[in-house]
Tab-separated table of C-alpha atoms in Angstrom:
chain	number	residue	atom	x	y	z
A	1197	UNK	CA	54.412	-29.820	-91.222
A	1198	UNK	CA	55.373	-29.957	-87.560
A	1199	UNK	CA	52.905	-30.780	-84.821
A	1200	UNK	CA	51.242	-27.745	-83.272
A	1201	UNK	CA	51.271	-27.817	-79.475
A	1202	UNK	CA	47.812	-26.325	-79.451
A	1203	UNK	CA	46.555	-29.200	-81.581
A	1204	UNK	CA	48.375	-32.099	-79.946
A	1205	UNK	CA	48.227	-31.895	-76.193
A	1206	UNK	CA	49.010	-34.720	-73.778
A	1207	UNK	CA	46.532	-33.554	-71.161
A	1208	UNK	CA	43.265	-35.005	-72.437
A	1209	UNK	CA	41.511	-36.489	-75.419
A	1210	UNK	CA	38.143	-34.971	-74.545
A	1211	UNK	CA	36.510	-33.281	-77.515
A	1212	UNK	CA	39.074	-34.655	-79.950
A	1213	UNK	CA	38.510	-37.210	-82.700
A	1214	UNK	CA	41.086	-39.688	-83.990
A	1215	UNK	CA	40.964	-42.617	-86.405
A	1216	UNK	CA	42.425	-46.099	-85.893
A	1217	UNK	CA	42.761	-48.278	-88.999
A	1218	UNK	CA	42.193	-52.000	-88.592
A	1219	UNK	CA	40.518	-51.283	-85.259
A	1220	UNK	CA	39.615	-54.908	-84.500
A	1221	UNK	CA	43.218	-56.131	-84.497
A	1222	UNK	CA	45.304	-57.186	-81.507
A	1223	UNK	CA	47.285	-53.962	-81.040
A	1224	UNK	CA	44.533	-51.742	-82.410
A	1225	UNK	CA	41.908	-53.054	-79.984
A	1226	UNK	CA	44.075	-52.134	-76.999
A	1227	UNK	CA	44.834	-48.759	-78.591
A	1228	UNK	CA	41.119	-48.066	-79.078
A	1229	UNK	CA	40.536	-49.045	-75.442
A	1230	UNK	CA	43.252	-46.682	-74.230
A	1231	UNK	CA	42.095	-43.787	-76.400
A	1232	UNK	CA	38.535	-44.149	-75.141
A	1233	UNK	CA	39.829	-44.174	-71.562
A	1234	UNK	CA	41.655	-40.922	-72.320
A	1235	UNK	CA	38.420	-39.350	-73.497
A	1236	UNK	CA	38.981	-39.377	-77.257
A	1237	UNK	CA	36.206	-39.898	-79.756
A	1238	UNK	CA	37.457	-42.783	-81.895
A	1239	UNK	CA	36.586	-43.698	-85.448
A	1240	UNK	CA	37.733	-47.245	-86.174
A	1241	UNK	CA	38.002	-48.682	-89.661
A	1242	UNK	CA	36.978	-52.331	-90.099
A	1243	UNK	CA	36.113	-54.565	-93.019
A	1244	UNK	CA	32.498	-54.924	-91.985
A	1245	UNK	CA	30.955	-52.705	-89.296
A	1246	UNK	CA	27.877	-54.963	-89.254
A	1247	UNK	CA	29.801	-58.091	-88.239
A	1248	UNK	CA	28.673	-58.259	-84.623
A	1249	UNK	CA	30.820	-61.304	-83.810
A	1250	UNK	CA	34.099	-59.708	-84.863
A	1251	UNK	CA	33.306	-56.254	-83.510
A	1252	UNK	CA	31.650	-57.150	-80.197
A	1253	UNK	CA	34.851	-56.717	-78.193
A	1254	UNK	CA	35.169	-53.133	-79.463
A	1255	UNK	CA	31.558	-52.210	-78.823
A	1256	UNK	CA	31.868	-53.588	-75.269
A	1257	UNK	CA	34.685	-51.181	-74.328
A	1258	UNK	CA	34.002	-48.500	-71.759
A	1259	UNK	CA	32.967	-45.340	-73.591
A	1260	UNK	CA	32.343	-47.145	-76.880
A	1261	UNK	CA	28.612	-46.502	-76.910
A	1262	UNK	CA	29.150	-42.767	-76.700
A	1263	UNK	CA	32.476	-42.229	-78.489
A	1264	UNK	CA	33.324	-45.120	-80.832
A	1265	UNK	CA	32.144	-45.323	-84.434
A	1266	UNK	CA	33.093	-48.225	-86.674
A	1267	UNK	CA	33.255	-47.452	-90.384
A	1268	UNK	CA	33.912	-49.583	-93.434
A	1269	UNK	CA	37.194	-48.890	-95.184
A	1270	UNK	CA	39.590	-50.693	-97.516
A	1271	UNK	CA	43.309	-49.925	-97.507
A	1272	UNK	CA	43.365	-50.151	-101.302
A	1273	UNK	CA	40.428	-47.763	-101.650
A	1274	UNK	CA	41.719	-44.261	-100.935
A	1275	UNK	CA	38.275	-42.694	-101.119
A	1276	UNK	CA	36.959	-44.929	-98.344
A	1277	UNK	CA	39.963	-43.916	-96.214
A	1278	UNK	CA	39.454	-40.231	-96.947
A	1279	UNK	CA	35.841	-40.521	-95.837
A	1280	UNK	CA	36.910	-42.307	-92.642
A	1281	UNK	CA	39.548	-39.697	-91.797
A	1282	UNK	CA	37.441	-36.640	-92.517
A	1283	UNK	CA	37.049	-34.595	-89.334
A	1284	UNK	CA	39.819	-36.447	-87.459
A	1285	UNK	CA	42.823	-34.631	-86.006
A	1286	UNK	CA	44.964	-37.744	-85.671
A	1287	UNK	CA	45.383	-41.065	-87.439
A	1288	UNK	CA	46.799	-44.331	-86.085
A	1289	UNK	CA	47.583	-46.621	-89.001
A	1290	UNK	CA	47.814	-50.102	-87.477
A	1291	UNK	CA	46.245	-52.226	-90.220
A	1292	UNK	CA	48.617	-54.484	-92.157
A	1293	UNK	CA	48.342	-57.936	-93.743
A	1294	UNK	CA	50.403	-60.898	-92.491
A	1295	UNK	CA	50.805	-63.793	-94.906
A	1296	UNK	CA	53.464	-65.916	-96.608
A	1297	UNK	CA	52.204	-64.877	-100.049
A	1298	UNK	CA	54.226	-61.829	-101.190
A	1299	UNK	CA	51.560	-60.803	-103.701
A	1300	UNK	CA	48.916	-60.660	-100.973
A	1301	UNK	CA	51.178	-58.869	-98.506
A	1302	UNK	CA	53.337	-56.333	-100.321
A	1303	UNK	CA	50.667	-54.462	-102.286
A	1304	UNK	CA	48.245	-53.961	-99.353
A	1305	UNK	CA	51.104	-53.055	-97.004
A	1306	UNK	CA	52.784	-50.560	-99.324
A	1307	UNK	CA	49.909	-49.147	-101.353
A	1308	UNK	CA	47.614	-49.250	-98.331
A	1309	UNK	CA	50.092	-47.167	-96.349
A	1310	UNK	CA	50.451	-44.708	-99.230
A	1311	UNK	CA	46.679	-44.381	-99.403
A	1312	UNK	CA	46.473	-43.640	-95.685
A	1313	UNK	CA	49.214	-40.985	-95.939
A	1314	UNK	CA	47.611	-39.360	-98.976
A	1315	UNK	CA	44.145	-39.463	-97.427
A	1316	UNK	CA	45.466	-37.896	-94.222
A	1317	UNK	CA	47.249	-35.177	-96.198
A	1318	UNK	CA	44.074	-34.445	-98.164
A	1319	UNK	CA	42.020	-34.038	-94.974
A	1320	UNK	CA	42.787	-30.591	-93.612
A	1321	UNK	CA	41.982	-31.517	-90.004
A	1322	UNK	CA	44.686	-34.203	-89.613
A	1323	UNK	CA	47.692	-32.983	-87.650
A	1324	UNK	CA	49.703	-36.175	-87.081
A	1325	UNK	CA	49.829	-39.775	-88.310
A	1326	UNK	CA	51.244	-42.548	-86.130
A	1327	UNK	CA	52.231	-45.596	-88.168
A	1328	UNK	CA	52.634	-49.076	-86.682
A	1329	UNK	CA	55.743	-50.519	-88.302
A	1330	UNK	CA	57.908	-53.352	-86.931
A	1331	UNK	CA	61.395	-54.189	-85.732
A	1332	UNK	CA	61.339	-56.285	-88.904
A	1333	UNK	CA	62.247	-53.025	-90.662
A	1334	UNK	CA	65.303	-52.602	-88.450
A	1335	UNK	CA	67.302	-55.770	-87.823
A	1336	UNK	CA	67.161	-57.919	-90.990
A	1337	UNK	CA	70.723	-57.300	-92.091
A	1338	UNK	CA	73.498	-59.924	-92.171
A	1339	UNK	CA	76.019	-57.267	-91.158
A	1340	UNK	CA	74.566	-57.132	-87.638
A	1341	UNK	CA	76.809	-59.204	-85.377
A	1342	UNK	CA	75.089	-61.619	-82.972
A	1343	UNK	CA	74.295	-59.798	-79.750
A	1344	UNK	CA	74.810	-56.370	-81.310
A	1345	UNK	CA	72.477	-53.545	-80.384
A	1346	UNK	CA	70.441	-51.971	-83.147
A	1347	UNK	CA	68.558	-48.698	-82.908
A	1348	UNK	CA	66.187	-46.481	-84.853
A	1349	UNK	CA	68.914	-45.510	-87.334
A	1350	UNK	CA	69.131	-49.090	-88.644
A	1351	UNK	CA	67.194	-50.405	-91.638
A	1352	UNK	CA	66.652	-53.955	-92.828
A	1353	UNK	CA	68.413	-54.959	-96.043
A	1354	UNK	CA	65.765	-55.522	-98.717
A	1355	UNK	CA	67.896	-57.923	-100.768
A	1356	UNK	CA	68.532	-60.001	-97.648
A	1357	UNK	CA	64.796	-60.077	-96.905
A	1358	UNK	CA	64.071	-61.262	-100.438
A	1359	UNK	CA	66.856	-63.849	-100.464
A	1360	UNK	CA	65.624	-65.320	-97.180
A	1361	UNK	CA	61.987	-65.068	-98.354
A	1362	UNK	CA	61.051	-63.019	-95.329
A	1363	UNK	CA	58.209	-61.249	-97.061
A	1364	UNK	CA	56.767	-59.790	-93.881
A	1365	UNK	CA	59.954	-57.860	-93.093
A	1366	UNK	CA	60.335	-56.940	-96.760
A	1367	UNK	CA	56.781	-55.572	-96.999
A	1368	UNK	CA	56.982	-53.679	-93.714
A	1369	UNK	CA	60.339	-52.131	-94.665
A	1370	UNK	CA	59.165	-50.999	-98.091
A	1371	UNK	CA	55.920	-49.708	-96.564
A	1372	UNK	CA	57.697	-47.699	-93.880
A	1373	UNK	CA	60.201	-46.249	-96.312
A	1374	UNK	CA	57.342	-45.281	-98.615
A	1375	UNK	CA	55.505	-43.686	-95.699
A	1376	UNK	CA	58.484	-41.506	-94.797
A	1377	UNK	CA	59.072	-40.430	-98.394
A	1378	UNK	CA	55.428	-39.629	-99.067
A	1379	UNK	CA	54.899	-37.865	-95.732
A	1380	UNK	CA	57.833	-35.612	-96.559
A	1381	UNK	CA	56.396	-34.853	-100.001
A	1382	UNK	CA	52.940	-34.135	-98.582
A	1383	UNK	CA	54.357	-32.194	-95.593
A	1384	UNK	CA	52.555	-34.474	-93.147
A	1385	UNK	CA	53.709	-34.975	-89.560
A	1386	UNK	CA	54.512	-38.697	-89.272
A	1387	UNK	CA	55.774	-40.664	-86.256
A	1388	UNK	CA	56.497	-44.409	-86.382
A	1389	UNK	CA	56.410	-47.102	-83.689
A	1390	UNK	CA	58.489	-50.239	-84.349
A	1391	UNK	CA	57.354	-53.016	-81.979
A	1392	UNK	CA	58.888	-56.453	-81.600
A	1393	UNK	CA	56.694	-59.561	-81.392
A	1394	UNK	CA	53.670	-58.459	-79.381
A	1395	UNK	CA	52.210	-60.615	-76.602
A	1396	UNK	CA	49.719	-60.144	-73.796
A	1397	UNK	CA	45.993	-60.549	-73.202
A	1398	UNK	CA	43.611	-60.609	-76.141
A	1399	UNK	CA	40.595	-58.350	-76.352
A	1400	UNK	CA	39.403	-59.921	-79.599
A	1401	UNK	CA	37.769	-63.376	-79.401
A	1402	UNK	CA	40.225	-65.112	-81.721
A	1403	UNK	CA	43.887	-66.049	-81.901
A	1404	UNK	CA	46.169	-63.694	-83.809
A	1405	UNK	CA	49.552	-64.344	-85.398
A	1406	UNK	CA	51.718	-63.373	-82.436
A	1407	UNK	CA	49.716	-65.304	-79.827
A	1408	UNK	CA	49.760	-68.309	-82.162
A	1409	UNK	CA	53.504	-68.185	-81.645
A	1410	UNK	CA	52.899	-69.114	-77.985
A	1411	UNK	CA	49.795	-71.277	-78.412
A	1412	UNK	CA	51.658	-73.776	-80.585
A	1413	UNK	CA	53.827	-74.627	-77.557
A	1414	UNK	CA	50.762	-75.338	-75.430
A	1415	UNK	CA	48.415	-77.354	-77.609
A	1416	UNK	CA	50.761	-80.153	-78.634
A	1417	UNK	CA	50.914	-79.083	-82.276
A	1418	UNK	CA	54.730	-78.784	-82.129
A	1419	UNK	CA	57.023	-81.230	-80.338
A	1420	UNK	CA	60.266	-79.253	-80.504
A	1421	UNK	CA	61.365	-75.625	-80.637
A	1422	UNK	CA	63.668	-74.113	-83.240
A	1423	UNK	CA	67.128	-72.697	-82.712
A	1424	UNK	CA	65.920	-69.129	-83.043
A	1425	UNK	CA	65.494	-65.954	-81.043
A	1426	UNK	CA	62.864	-63.257	-80.735
A	1427	UNK	CA	62.331	-60.025	-78.822
A	1428	UNK	CA	58.998	-59.630	-77.054
A	1429	UNK	CA	56.876	-56.709	-75.893
A	1430	UNK	CA	53.559	-56.371	-74.079
A	1431	UNK	CA	50.560	-55.214	-76.107
A	1432	UNK	CA	49.607	-52.621	-73.500
A	1433	UNK	CA	53.092	-51.095	-73.711
A	1434	UNK	CA	52.686	-50.889	-77.491
A	1435	UNK	CA	49.304	-49.179	-77.178
A	1436	UNK	CA	50.792	-46.761	-74.641
A	1437	UNK	CA	53.672	-46.041	-77.013
A	1438	UNK	CA	51.272	-45.093	-79.795
A	1439	UNK	CA	49.312	-42.745	-77.559
A	1440	UNK	CA	52.456	-41.138	-76.114
A	1441	UNK	CA	54.105	-40.409	-79.465
A	1442	UNK	CA	50.831	-38.969	-80.703
A	1443	UNK	CA	50.308	-36.716	-77.715
A	1444	UNK	CA	53.888	-35.526	-77.234
A	1445	UNK	CA	54.388	-32.422	-79.409
A	1446	UNK	CA	58.138	-33.017	-79.631
A	1447	UNK	CA	57.879	-36.651	-80.763
A	1448	UNK	CA	59.539	-37.328	-84.099
A	1449	UNK	CA	61.012	-40.142	-86.166
A	1450	UNK	CA	61.009	-43.823	-85.250
A	1451	UNK	CA	60.536	-45.401	-81.819
A	1452	UNK	CA	61.640	-48.972	-81.111
A	1453	UNK	CA	59.255	-50.713	-78.750
A	1454	UNK	CA	60.908	-53.961	-77.714
A	1455	UNK	CA	61.732	-55.886	-74.604
A	1456	UNK	CA	64.176	-58.682	-73.903
A	1457	UNK	CA	65.436	-60.978	-76.674
A	1458	UNK	CA	64.887	-64.645	-75.777
A	1459	UNK	CA	65.856	-67.945	-77.354
A	1460	UNK	CA	62.906	-70.214	-78.150
A	1461	UNK	CA	64.277	-72.683	-75.615
A	1462	UNK	CA	64.204	-70.077	-72.879
A	1463	UNK	CA	60.621	-69.217	-73.788
A	1464	UNK	CA	59.621	-72.880	-73.532
A	1465	UNK	CA	61.361	-73.290	-70.180
A	1466	UNK	CA	59.532	-70.248	-68.821
A	1467	UNK	CA	56.209	-71.578	-70.091
A	1468	UNK	CA	56.833	-75.052	-68.686
A	1469	UNK	CA	57.695	-73.671	-65.262
A	1470	UNK	CA	54.635	-71.427	-65.078
A	1471	UNK	CA	52.209	-73.847	-66.739
A	1472	UNK	CA	53.378	-77.446	-66.195
A	1473	UNK	CA	49.980	-78.802	-67.288
A	1474	UNK	CA	50.799	-78.207	-70.970
A	1475	UNK	CA	53.018	-80.367	-73.239
A	1476	UNK	CA	55.599	-77.619	-73.763
A	1477	UNK	CA	58.534	-78.823	-75.906
A	1478	UNK	CA	61.769	-79.576	-74.072
A	1479	UNK	CA	64.106	-80.223	-77.017
A	1480	UNK	CA	65.473	-78.149	-79.871
A	1481	UNK	CA	64.487	-79.243	-83.372
A	1482	UNK	CA	66.749	-81.925	-84.759
A	1483	UNK	CA	68.667	-82.107	-81.505
A	1484	UNK	CA	70.401	-78.847	-82.357
A	1485	UNK	CA	72.198	-76.810	-79.744
A	1486	UNK	CA	70.860	-73.411	-78.752
A	1487	UNK	CA	73.422	-71.357	-80.617
A	1488	UNK	CA	71.455	-68.488	-82.149
A	1489	UNK	CA	71.885	-65.033	-80.666
A	1490	UNK	CA	69.720	-62.189	-81.820
A	1491	UNK	CA	70.084	-58.455	-81.858
A	1492	UNK	CA	69.483	-56.403	-78.751
A	1493	UNK	CA	66.874	-53.680	-78.964
A	1494	UNK	CA	66.616	-50.579	-76.873
A	1495	UNK	CA	63.455	-48.626	-76.137
A	1496	UNK	CA	65.374	-45.661	-74.750
A	1497	UNK	CA	63.555	-43.119	-76.909
A	1498	UNK	CA	60.190	-44.330	-75.620
A	1499	UNK	CA	61.450	-44.401	-72.041
A	1500	UNK	CA	62.075	-40.660	-72.284
A	1501	UNK	CA	58.345	-40.289	-73.038
A	1502	UNK	CA	57.447	-42.369	-69.988
A	1503	UNK	CA	56.674	-45.651	-71.737
A	1504	UNK	CA	57.750	-48.701	-69.749
A	1505	UNK	CA	58.602	-52.202	-70.947
A	1506	UNK	CA	56.929	-55.131	-69.221
A	1507	UNK	CA	59.277	-58.066	-68.441
A	1508	UNK	CA	59.088	-60.900	-70.967
A	1509	UNK	CA	57.962	-63.430	-68.368
A	1510	UNK	CA	54.885	-61.307	-67.644
A	1511	UNK	CA	54.201	-61.008	-71.378
A	1512	UNK	CA	54.155	-64.814	-71.558
A	1513	UNK	CA	52.058	-65.178	-68.411
A	1514	UNK	CA	49.438	-62.672	-69.535
A	1515	UNK	CA	49.218	-64.321	-72.946
A	1516	UNK	CA	48.607	-67.808	-71.592
A	1517	UNK	CA	46.129	-66.765	-68.925
A	1518	UNK	CA	44.185	-64.809	-71.550
A	1519	UNK	CA	44.089	-67.853	-73.847
A	1520	UNK	CA	42.857	-69.885	-70.901
A	1521	UNK	CA	40.141	-67.366	-70.076
A	1522	UNK	CA	38.912	-67.548	-73.664
A	1523	UNK	CA	39.014	-71.343	-73.712
A	1524	UNK	CA	41.581	-71.433	-76.500
A	1525	UNK	CA	44.056	-73.802	-74.845
A	1526	UNK	CA	41.651	-76.550	-73.787
A	1527	UNK	CA	41.769	-78.732	-76.859
A	1528	UNK	CA	43.434	-78.726	-80.235
A	1529	UNK	CA	40.125	-78.733	-82.092
A	1530	UNK	CA	39.196	-75.345	-80.620
A	1531	UNK	CA	42.527	-73.939	-81.763
A	1532	UNK	CA	42.117	-75.243	-85.301
A	1533	UNK	CA	38.681	-73.668	-85.687
A	1534	UNK	CA	39.925	-70.270	-84.576
A	1535	UNK	CA	43.100	-70.502	-86.625
A	1536	UNK	CA	41.323	-71.391	-89.847
A	1537	UNK	CA	38.717	-68.658	-89.436
A	1538	UNK	CA	40.812	-65.784	-88.218
A	1539	UNK	CA	44.487	-66.213	-88.979
A	1540	UNK	CA	45.397	-67.147	-92.551
A	1541	UNK	CA	48.821	-65.728	-91.775
A	1542	UNK	CA	51.242	-68.589	-92.099
A	1543	UNK	CA	54.356	-69.004	-90.035
A	1544	UNK	CA	56.114	-66.319	-88.062
A	1545	UNK	CA	59.739	-65.484	-88.921
């Protein structure tokens, strides 16, 4: 079912209700903030609406008192999702587990996504679903030459993901493929955003998996960096991308949302120059040379919709200054407390 221009209009969110799954997360929090600013009424799914500590940052958003409702929902409980989506015209499915344990990641990612698609299809008011996927569904393929550009037509190789034990990319790829297949069967309008590693200021009070990627270079917990590369993107650009592909009637398919690809060494040199007070590593692990070259990602499709890409150095700067504002870089003990309570995610790829 294609999006109806009368139902999805970029002008204003006033009088319109949408649902954001996993509303307390890093990307989702910024998306909720943006949607409220646009005038939408937002229904956010969380594990526990009564947990004031974890939900305070959402309730403090401008417009939240009047137009934000937090509801309990479980990705593996389709009925709870159906109840959450009832009366909504749009759904942003951002919730997804991140862990090294394939059993704890694959089922919630895949079956949870199927439940969201089925629930949205069962609710007659839903006109479009925007799914937060990942560039992990795009570039994990040994056939990609170093420095080659990949685009939305590329898919990660599932056997390669399994052989390299990259369960995050495996789960996200299977989940996205399942979403496309099921959306076609249920005749549901689906659009997907594929962001790279997301940085920027935190709205939530705790460290998340992607900001941990930067925090470990600041708190002394690692002494070297690995010979590896990563593409970065600003969280506000990702939130903007979700809103734009939802509001644009002609949006379709997948949209890469990625900035510049950097070697870990380059990241550390940027951090050290901007924040010399931290013990940022200066050597590659094992004395290795910086040889790795990653894929290049283009956000051309999003650019057509007016979505910009913040330079990587500003992504890093905004991340660190946010961690400082929240007191998360002052001592290792503070970091450990937050990590153990809020991010049982394991290492990043």
